[in-house]
Every structure is written in structure tokens, then in C-alpha cells.
Amino acid sequence: MKKITPQDAQYEALAGKRFNKRFTGHPEYICMPESTQELVDVVQDAVNSNKRLVVRSGGHCLEGFVADPAVQVLVDMSLMNSVSYDLEKSAFMVEAGATVGEMYQHLFQGWGVLLPAGEHPGIGVGGHILGGAFGFLCREFGLAADHLYGIEMLGIDGTGKVYRVVATREESDPNRELCWGHTGGGGGNFGIVTRYWLRSPEAIGSHPEFALPKAPRTITTFRVSWDWSGFDEISFSRLVRNFGNWAQQNCGPDSIYNQLFSLIFLNHRNLGKLEMKGLCTVHGNAAVLIEAHLSAIADFPDLPYSLQLEESSWLDFALNPFPELFQPGLGQVKAKVKDALFREPLTDEQIATAYHYLTSPQNIGGGLGMATYGGKVNSVVSDATASAQRDCILDVACNVGWLDPKDEAVNLDWVRSFYQDLFKNSGGVPVPNEQTDGSLINHPDTDHADLEWNKSGIPWHTLYYKGNYPRLQQLKTKWDPLNIFHHALSIQKAED
């Protein structure tokens, strides 16, 4: 297999394949294996040469774990992208280089099923599922990691030898704990996942049509927007409070609204609009649930809204969800996203903080995003998977993006200060307490490990993994004793 170097025509395109252009890496070479054996050879060669190695699936990491100047060898998994049904395991096999869009297409067209995974079709399966993976259908079907049956992984032993291991969730599997670690343990920690096997825990029988959730017959999307100029602090506070209260009242595993998911975009005022988008999978009666949802949130007699509804097939939606969110040109954006999980709605003090930052005089291209959470996600106990946050109502993110490098300082200062002030009563981060419950590792934020921004006294790994961290450390110690796989937020060995 060829090593793609800076002298090759493909190099710049492959090296630059990353969502967040804030980070740049220049590996000595890039490899694109097409089989597990080719990958074994690539990894063994890098280890023998003592070269820093990372692996990439879709390139959507929000931090610079892969696009790191210290990286010497980049393994791009995108040619290992097959999807099939494994009769022996009665589970779907998805190679780590597949995108969620490729996976959605194969699962739906072949068997009429789905995996409740991420929001953008270009996300790579490889780094997504093992971080937990939440998306548009999480309230109805849970996290993607909740449906993980097994993995194939390449590990490196204490002598530097590369080996292949298969681990499943079967009680009799001696490697069962390794499978557990990939249900939310995050990427770049234990080894290189080459393939996943997917089967819902409640699945019965060996027919593929019953191994994963049935895809909905239709998806009904809704869109609402308001002019920012119509809002003052009182009406803004009411909107945010209504959204949080609805999420709290409808976060349980048995909520009648679990087939509905919504996002509210509290954009900076200079962007001109406040927006709300969402979807419902109820066939034939979605408008009723959507109208009831909106009437509970957008209850403003003096600020009427126009509702845009659109019905499509599941696959059409999955391959092009809310296209206005992923417009041309976004591929050049430099970004910072700071995630938080909430157990209770934002307080009045936090809403006032949000209003202050969203109406600041700077020309900021960012805002506060809030997504409904819970539902089926909250039906799982916190240690059944490595994804520990299992009683939350909202996923909230302070985010900002910019194009011109000279705008970086002002944007980073704005989003970091915004986030720190939101959680000023808990040291600048969403510590696990009655109201908040840390962050999602699929939305990594290296500021959590920086004492300048995390003054809580709570370590970064507690924010992501809570009480599951010691188990993950034991896995790290066993499966990556040489710490070959590491980054700014990687799991530390138990003895460290």
C-alpha cells in the first residue's frame, strides 16, 4: 500500500480533510488501508519506526486530536466502508471508514432499519459510535452506542506488537469489558476500531429486519424563525424558559413526545434571527404533536411565528438534513464548540448571562444552541454503557465560528467567557450536580483540562465520564500499555 507524502497530488486534500479548520496537521505520510491486514502492516510499521500515529474516519473532531502538528502518520479509514449483515453474529457489520450517510443508505435500502446516529451524513462511523453518538432520533431510540454488539480492534501489546481482537457484549465473552469501553469511551484511547457490529439489546431472532430499529415511514420537519429585533430581555427569557421547561416535562423514557426532537438556535443578535428547527417521526399525525410543542414554547401573542412543515422519507432526510445548517463555505470555518448537559432548565441568572453575551456589540458569528435530550437515552442506567449521563433534558452548546485568522482572538475570548459565566457558580464548567451533568466526549473541549477555564476543582475526566472513569482506566492499562493512542483528553492508565 502506497504512503501518500507531501509530494503526491492527493496529499493536500487528504491532510485538509477536517471539519474544524482551526487546526492544521502535516503528517509525514498518510495511509488509506483497504483491509484489516493492510492496517496491521501500517500500524506495525509506524510503531517499529517510533512514529506518532493517529487514525481518522470522517474528520469531524472538534478539537485538534488528529490535525496535530506532532502527528507523523495519519491513517485514513475511508476506504474501509462496507456495510453488511453478519449471519453468525446476527448483527450488522459496519466498517469504521463508513460515513453515517453511507451506513444509513445501506441499512435503509437493504433492510428498512436504522441506527440512531449523528446529525450530518459526512460524520465518520469510526470515531462517532465509540463516543456514544447522539443525533436526531436519540429520544426515540437512544444513543448509537446503546445498539453496539461488538467491535474488531487493533491493539498494541507491551512489546509493540500489533494484534487483532474481537469483543462483544455477550456475558460469556472474555473481552466483554472492552466492548463496554466502546459504548462511550471516546476515540483515540484503546486501539483502532476496524469494524462495529450493531444489534439492539431487545432484538429477537436472527432476521436482519429485526436487528435494529425500524426506520420511520416519514419524517416531518418544522422550522420557525423570529426577527431578533422583536425581542427584548423579557421575551427572550420567556422563550428560553419555555424551551427548558418543555424539555424537562418531556424527558422521560415514556414521554408521548419521544418521537419529536427539536433544536433552538439563540444566535448572536448581529445575525438577525432566532430560530427553531426539529422533526417528528409520527406518520400521518406529526403536525398535531409539532403544533402542541410549539404552542408550549413560542407562546408570544405579540411575536407570531410562521410554521414551515415538510414531509420526506427517512433516507431523504438523513442524507440531507436541514441543508441550511451545512451551507457551502462552512468547510473553511474555524470553530470552537463548548458543550454541556443539563438535568434542569437554565436558571434566570444563566438566561440573563446568555442575553448579555448574545446582544454584545462584537460582530460575533456564534450563539447558544439547545437540543432536546432524554427520552430513550434516559432509560439506561449510567454504568450499563460508558456513556454515563442518563438523566438529562438538554444538550447545550456555546459555539462560535470565524473565517479570517485575525478574528480568532475576539471570538475565542467571547465564547470562552460566555461559557465560563454561564457556569460561574460551579467554577466555569457544568459539573455533575442537580442542574448540570458534564459534557459529551463526542463534543470534546480541551478547556475542561485547563485550570484557566475550569476552576471547579473537578477534573476533566469526571465531566465526561463521571464514575465510569476508573473502569476506562483499567481498559487503557490493559489494552494500550505503551500509551500509543493519546491526545489532549485521552484516558490515562490506572497507575498514572
CSV table of C-alpha atoms in Angstrom, one decimal, residues 189-421:
chain,number,residue,atom,x,y,z
A,189,ASN,CA,-7.8,5.7,23.6
A,190,PHE,CA,-7.5,1.9,23.4
A,191,GLY,CA,-6.7,1.0,19.8
A,192,ILE,CA,-8.1,1.3,16.3
A,193,VAL,CA,-11.6,0.1,15.7
A,194,THR,CA,-11.8,-1.5,12.2
A,195,ARG,CA,-15.5,-2.6,12.4
A,196,TYR,CA,-18.6,-2.5,14.5
A,197,TRP,CA,-21.3,-5.0,14.9
A,198,LEU,CA,-24.7,-3.5,15.7
A,199,ARG,CA,-27.7,-5.1,17.2
A,200,SER,CA,-30.3,-3.7,19.5
A,201,PRO,CA,-30.3,-5.2,23.0
A,202,GLU,CA,-34.0,-6.0,22.7
A,203,ALA,CA,-33.7,-7.6,19.3
A,204,ILE,CA,-35.1,-11.1,18.9
A,205,GLY,CA,-34.3,-13.8,16.3
A,206,SER,CA,-31.7,-13.7,13.5
A,207,HIS,CA,-33.6,-11.9,10.8
A,208,PRO,CA,-31.8,-8.6,9.9
A,209,GLU,CA,-35.1,-6.7,9.7
A,210,PHE,CA,-35.4,-7.1,13.4
A,211,ALA,CA,-31.8,-6.5,14.5
A,212,LEU,CA,-32.1,-2.7,14.6
A,213,PRO,CA,-35.0,-0.2,14.9
A,214,LYS,CA,-37.4,0.1,12.0
A,215,ALA,CA,-36.9,3.2,10.0
A,216,PRO,CA,-40.0,5.6,10.2
A,217,ARG,CA,-42.2,5.7,7.2
A,218,THR,CA,-41.9,9.5,7.1
A,219,ILE,CA,-40.0,12.4,8.7
A,220,THR,CA,-41.8,15.7,9.2
A,221,THR,CA,-39.5,18.6,9.8
A,222,PHE,CA,-40.5,22.0,11.1
A,223,ARG,CA,-38.9,25.4,11.0
A,224,VAL,CA,-39.7,28.6,12.9
A,225,SER,CA,-37.8,31.9,13.0
A,226,TRP,CA,-38.2,35.2,14.6
A,227,ASP,CA,-36.5,38.6,13.9
A,228,TRP,CA,-34.2,39.3,16.8
A,229,SER,CA,-35.3,43.0,16.7
A,230,GLY,CA,-38.7,41.9,18.1
A,231,PHE,CA,-37.2,40.6,21.3
A,232,ASP,CA,-36.3,42.3,24.5
A,233,GLU,CA,-34.8,40.7,27.5
A,234,ILE,CA,-38.2,39.7,28.9
A,235,SER,CA,-39.4,38.0,25.8
A,236,PHE,CA,-36.0,36.4,25.2
A,237,SER,CA,-36.1,35.0,28.7
A,238,ARG,CA,-39.6,33.7,28.2
A,239,LEU,CA,-38.6,31.8,25.1
A,240,VAL,CA,-35.6,30.1,26.7
A,241,ARG,CA,-37.5,29.3,29.8
A,242,ASN,CA,-40.4,27.8,27.8
A,243,PHE,CA,-38.0,25.6,25.9
A,244,GLY,CA,-36.2,24.3,29.0
A,245,ASN,CA,-39.5,23.7,30.8
A,246,TRP,CA,-40.9,21.7,27.9
A,247,ALA,CA,-37.7,19.6,27.8
A,248,GLN,CA,-37.9,18.9,31.5
A,249,GLN,CA,-41.5,17.9,31.3
A,250,ASN,CA,-41.0,15.5,28.4
A,251,CYS,CA,-37.6,13.9,29.0
A,252,GLY,CA,-38.7,10.6,30.4
A,253,PRO,CA,-38.4,7.3,28.6
A,254,ASP,CA,-42.2,7.0,28.3
A,255,SER,CA,-43.0,10.5,27.1
A,256,ILE,CA,-45.5,10.8,24.3
A,257,TYR,CA,-43.1,13.3,22.7
A,258,ASN,CA,-40.2,10.9,22.3
A,259,GLN,CA,-40.8,10.8,18.5
A,260,LEU,CA,-40.1,14.6,18.4
A,261,PHE,CA,-36.8,16.3,18.6
A,262,SER,CA,-36.1,20.0,18.4
A,263,LEU,CA,-33.3,22.5,18.4
A,264,ILE,CA,-33.4,26.1,19.3
A,265,PHE,CA,-30.7,28.4,17.9
A,266,LEU,CA,-30.2,31.5,20.0
A,267,ASN,CA,-27.9,33.3,17.6
A,268,HIS,CA,-26.0,36.4,18.3
A,269,ARG,CA,-28.2,39.4,17.6
A,270,ASN,CA,-26.0,40.6,14.7
A,271,LEU,CA,-27.1,37.5,12.8
A,272,GLY,CA,-30.6,38.8,12.8
A,273,LYS,CA,-32.7,35.7,13.6
A,274,LEU,CA,-33.6,33.4,16.4
A,275,GLU,CA,-34.5,30.0,15.0
A,276,MET,CA,-36.1,26.7,16.0
A,277,LYS,CA,-36.0,23.5,14.0
A,278,GLY,CA,-37.0,20.0,14.6
A,279,LEU,CA,-38.6,16.8,13.4
A,280,CYS,CA,-41.2,14.3,14.2
A,281,THR,CA,-41.4,10.6,13.1
A,282,VAL,CA,-45.1,10.1,13.8
A,283,HIS,CA,-46.7,9.1,10.5
A,284,GLY,CA,-49.9,10.9,9.4
A,285,ASN,CA,-50.3,12.9,12.6
A,286,ALA,CA,-47.0,14.7,13.1
A,287,ALA,CA,-48.5,18.2,12.7
A,288,VAL,CA,-50.6,17.7,15.9
A,289,LEU,CA,-47.5,16.9,18.1
A,290,ILE,CA,-45.5,19.7,16.4
A,291,GLU,CA,-48.2,22.3,16.9
A,292,ALA,CA,-48.6,21.3,20.6
A,293,HIS,CA,-44.8,21.5,21.1
A,294,LEU,CA,-44.6,25.0,19.5
A,295,SER,CA,-47.6,26.3,21.4
A,296,ALA,CA,-45.8,25.5,24.6
A,297,ILE,CA,-42.6,27.2,23.6
A,298,ALA,CA,-43.5,30.0,21.2
A,299,ASP,CA,-46.3,31.5,23.3
A,300,PHE,CA,-45.9,35.1,22.2
A,301,PRO,CA,-49.1,36.9,21.2
A,302,ASP,CA,-47.1,39.9,20.1
A,303,LEU,CA,-44.5,37.8,18.3
A,304,PRO,CA,-46.4,35.5,16.0
A,305,TYR,CA,-44.5,32.8,14.0
A,306,SER,CA,-44.9,31.2,10.7
A,307,LEU,CA,-44.5,27.5,10.7
A,308,GLN,CA,-42.9,25.6,7.8
A,309,LEU,CA,-43.6,21.9,7.6
A,310,GLU,CA,-42.1,19.5,5.2
A,311,GLU,CA,-42.6,15.7,4.9
A,312,SER,CA,-40.0,13.4,3.4
A,313,SER,CA,-38.8,9.8,3.6
A,314,TRP,CA,-36.3,8.9,6.3
A,315,LEU,CA,-33.5,8.4,3.9
A,316,ASP,CA,-34.0,11.7,2.0
A,317,PHE,CA,-33.9,13.5,5.3
A,318,ALA,CA,-30.9,11.5,6.7
A,319,LEU,CA,-28.8,12.2,3.6
A,320,ASN,CA,-29.6,15.9,3.6
A,321,PRO,CA,-30.9,17.1,7.0
A,322,PHE,CA,-31.7,20.8,7.3
A,323,PRO,CA,-29.4,21.7,4.4
A,324,GLU,CA,-29.3,25.3,5.6
A,325,LEU,CA,-27.2,24.2,8.6
A,326,PHE,CA,-24.4,22.8,6.3
A,327,GLN,CA,-24.1,25.5,3.7
A,328,PRO,CA,-21.3,25.8,1.1
A,329,GLY,CA,-18.4,27.7,2.6
A,330,LEU,CA,-18.7,26.2,6.0
A,331,GLY,CA,-15.8,23.9,5.1
A,332,GLN,CA,-13.4,26.8,5.7
A,333,VAL,CA,-14.8,27.7,9.1
A,334,LYS,CA,-12.6,27.8,12.2
A,335,ALA,CA,-14.7,27.0,15.2
A,336,LYS,CA,-14.9,26.5,19.0
A,337,VAL,CA,-17.8,24.5,20.5
A,338,LYS,CA,-18.3,24.2,24.3
A,339,ASP,CA,-20.8,21.6,25.2
A,340,ALA,CA,-22.9,21.0,28.4
A,341,LEU,CA,-25.6,18.6,29.5
A,342,PHE,CA,-28.4,19.9,31.7
A,343,ARG,CA,-30.6,18.0,34.1
A,344,GLU,CA,-32.7,21.1,34.8
A,345,PRO,CA,-33.5,24.2,32.7
A,346,LEU,CA,-31.3,27.2,32.7
A,347,THR,CA,-31.7,29.5,35.7
A,348,ASP,CA,-32.9,33.1,35.4
A,349,GLU,CA,-29.3,34.1,36.1
A,350,GLN,CA,-28.0,31.9,33.3
A,351,ILE,CA,-30.6,33.2,30.9
A,352,ALA,CA,-29.6,36.8,31.8
A,353,THR,CA,-26.0,35.9,31.1
A,354,ALA,CA,-27.0,34.5,27.7
A,355,TYR,CA,-28.9,37.6,26.8
A,356,HIS,CA,-25.9,39.7,27.8
A,357,TYR,CA,-23.5,37.8,25.5
A,358,LEU,CA,-25.9,37.4,22.6
A,359,THR,CA,-26.5,41.1,22.5
A,360,SER,CA,-22.9,42.2,22.9
A,361,PRO,CA,-21.5,44.8,20.5
A,362,GLN,CA,-19.0,42.5,18.8
A,363,ASN,CA,-19.6,41.1,15.3
A,364,ILE,CA,-19.8,37.5,16.5
A,365,GLY,CA,-20.7,34.5,14.3
A,366,GLY,CA,-22.0,32.3,17.1
A,367,GLY,CA,-24.6,31.7,19.7
A,368,LEU,CA,-26.2,29.3,22.1
A,369,GLY,CA,-27.7,26.1,20.8
A,370,MET,CA,-30.1,23.9,22.8
A,371,ALA,CA,-31.2,20.5,21.8
A,372,THR,CA,-33.9,18.3,23.5
A,373,TYR,CA,-32.4,15.3,25.1
A,374,GLY,CA,-33.5,12.3,27.2
A,375,GLY,CA,-36.3,10.0,26.2
A,376,LYS,CA,-35.0,6.6,25.4
A,377,VAL,CA,-31.5,7.8,26.3
A,378,ASN,CA,-32.7,8.1,29.9
A,379,SER,CA,-33.9,4.5,30.1
A,380,VAL,CA,-30.4,3.2,30.5
A,381,VAL,CA,-28.5,3.1,33.8
A,382,SER,CA,-25.3,5.2,34.0
A,383,ASP,CA,-22.9,2.3,34.2
A,384,ALA,CA,-24.5,0.0,31.6
A,385,THR,CA,-22.5,1.8,29.0
A,386,ALA,CA,-19.5,4.1,29.2
A,387,SER,CA,-21.9,7.0,28.3
A,388,ALA,CA,-22.7,7.9,31.9
A,389,GLN,CA,-25.1,10.9,31.6
A,390,ARG,CA,-28.5,9.2,31.6
A,391,ASP,CA,-31.0,11.6,33.3
A,392,CYS,CA,-30.5,14.8,31.2
A,393,ILE,CA,-33.1,17.0,29.5
A,394,LEU,CA,-30.9,19.3,27.2
A,395,ASP,CA,-27.7,19.3,25.3
A,396,VAL,CA,-26.5,22.9,25.3
A,397,ALA,CA,-23.5,24.4,23.4
A,398,CYS,CA,-21.9,27.8,23.3
A,399,ASN,CA,-20.4,27.9,19.8
A,400,VAL,CA,-18.6,30.4,17.5
A,401,GLY,CA,-17.1,30.3,14.0
A,402,TRP,CA,-14.9,32.6,12.0
A,403,LEU,CA,-13.1,32.6,8.7
A,404,ASP,CA,-10.4,35.3,9.0
A,405,PRO,CA,-7.5,34.2,11.2
A,406,LYS,CA,-7.3,37.7,12.7
A,407,ASP,CA,-10.7,37.3,14.2
A,408,GLU,CA,-9.7,34.3,16.3
A,409,ALA,CA,-8.8,36.0,19.5
A,410,VAL,CA,-12.0,38.0,19.9
A,411,ASN,CA,-14.2,35.0,19.0
A,412,LEU,CA,-12.4,32.6,21.3
A,413,ASP,CA,-12.5,35.1,24.2
A,414,TRP,CA,-16.2,35.7,23.6
A,415,VAL,CA,-17.2,32.0,23.6
A,416,ARG,CA,-14.9,31.0,26.5
A,417,SER,CA,-16.1,33.9,28.7
A,418,PHE,CA,-19.7,33.2,27.8
A,419,TYR,CA,-19.4,29.6,28.8
A,420,GLN,CA,-17.4,30.4,32.0
A,421,ASP,CA,-20.0,33.0,33.1
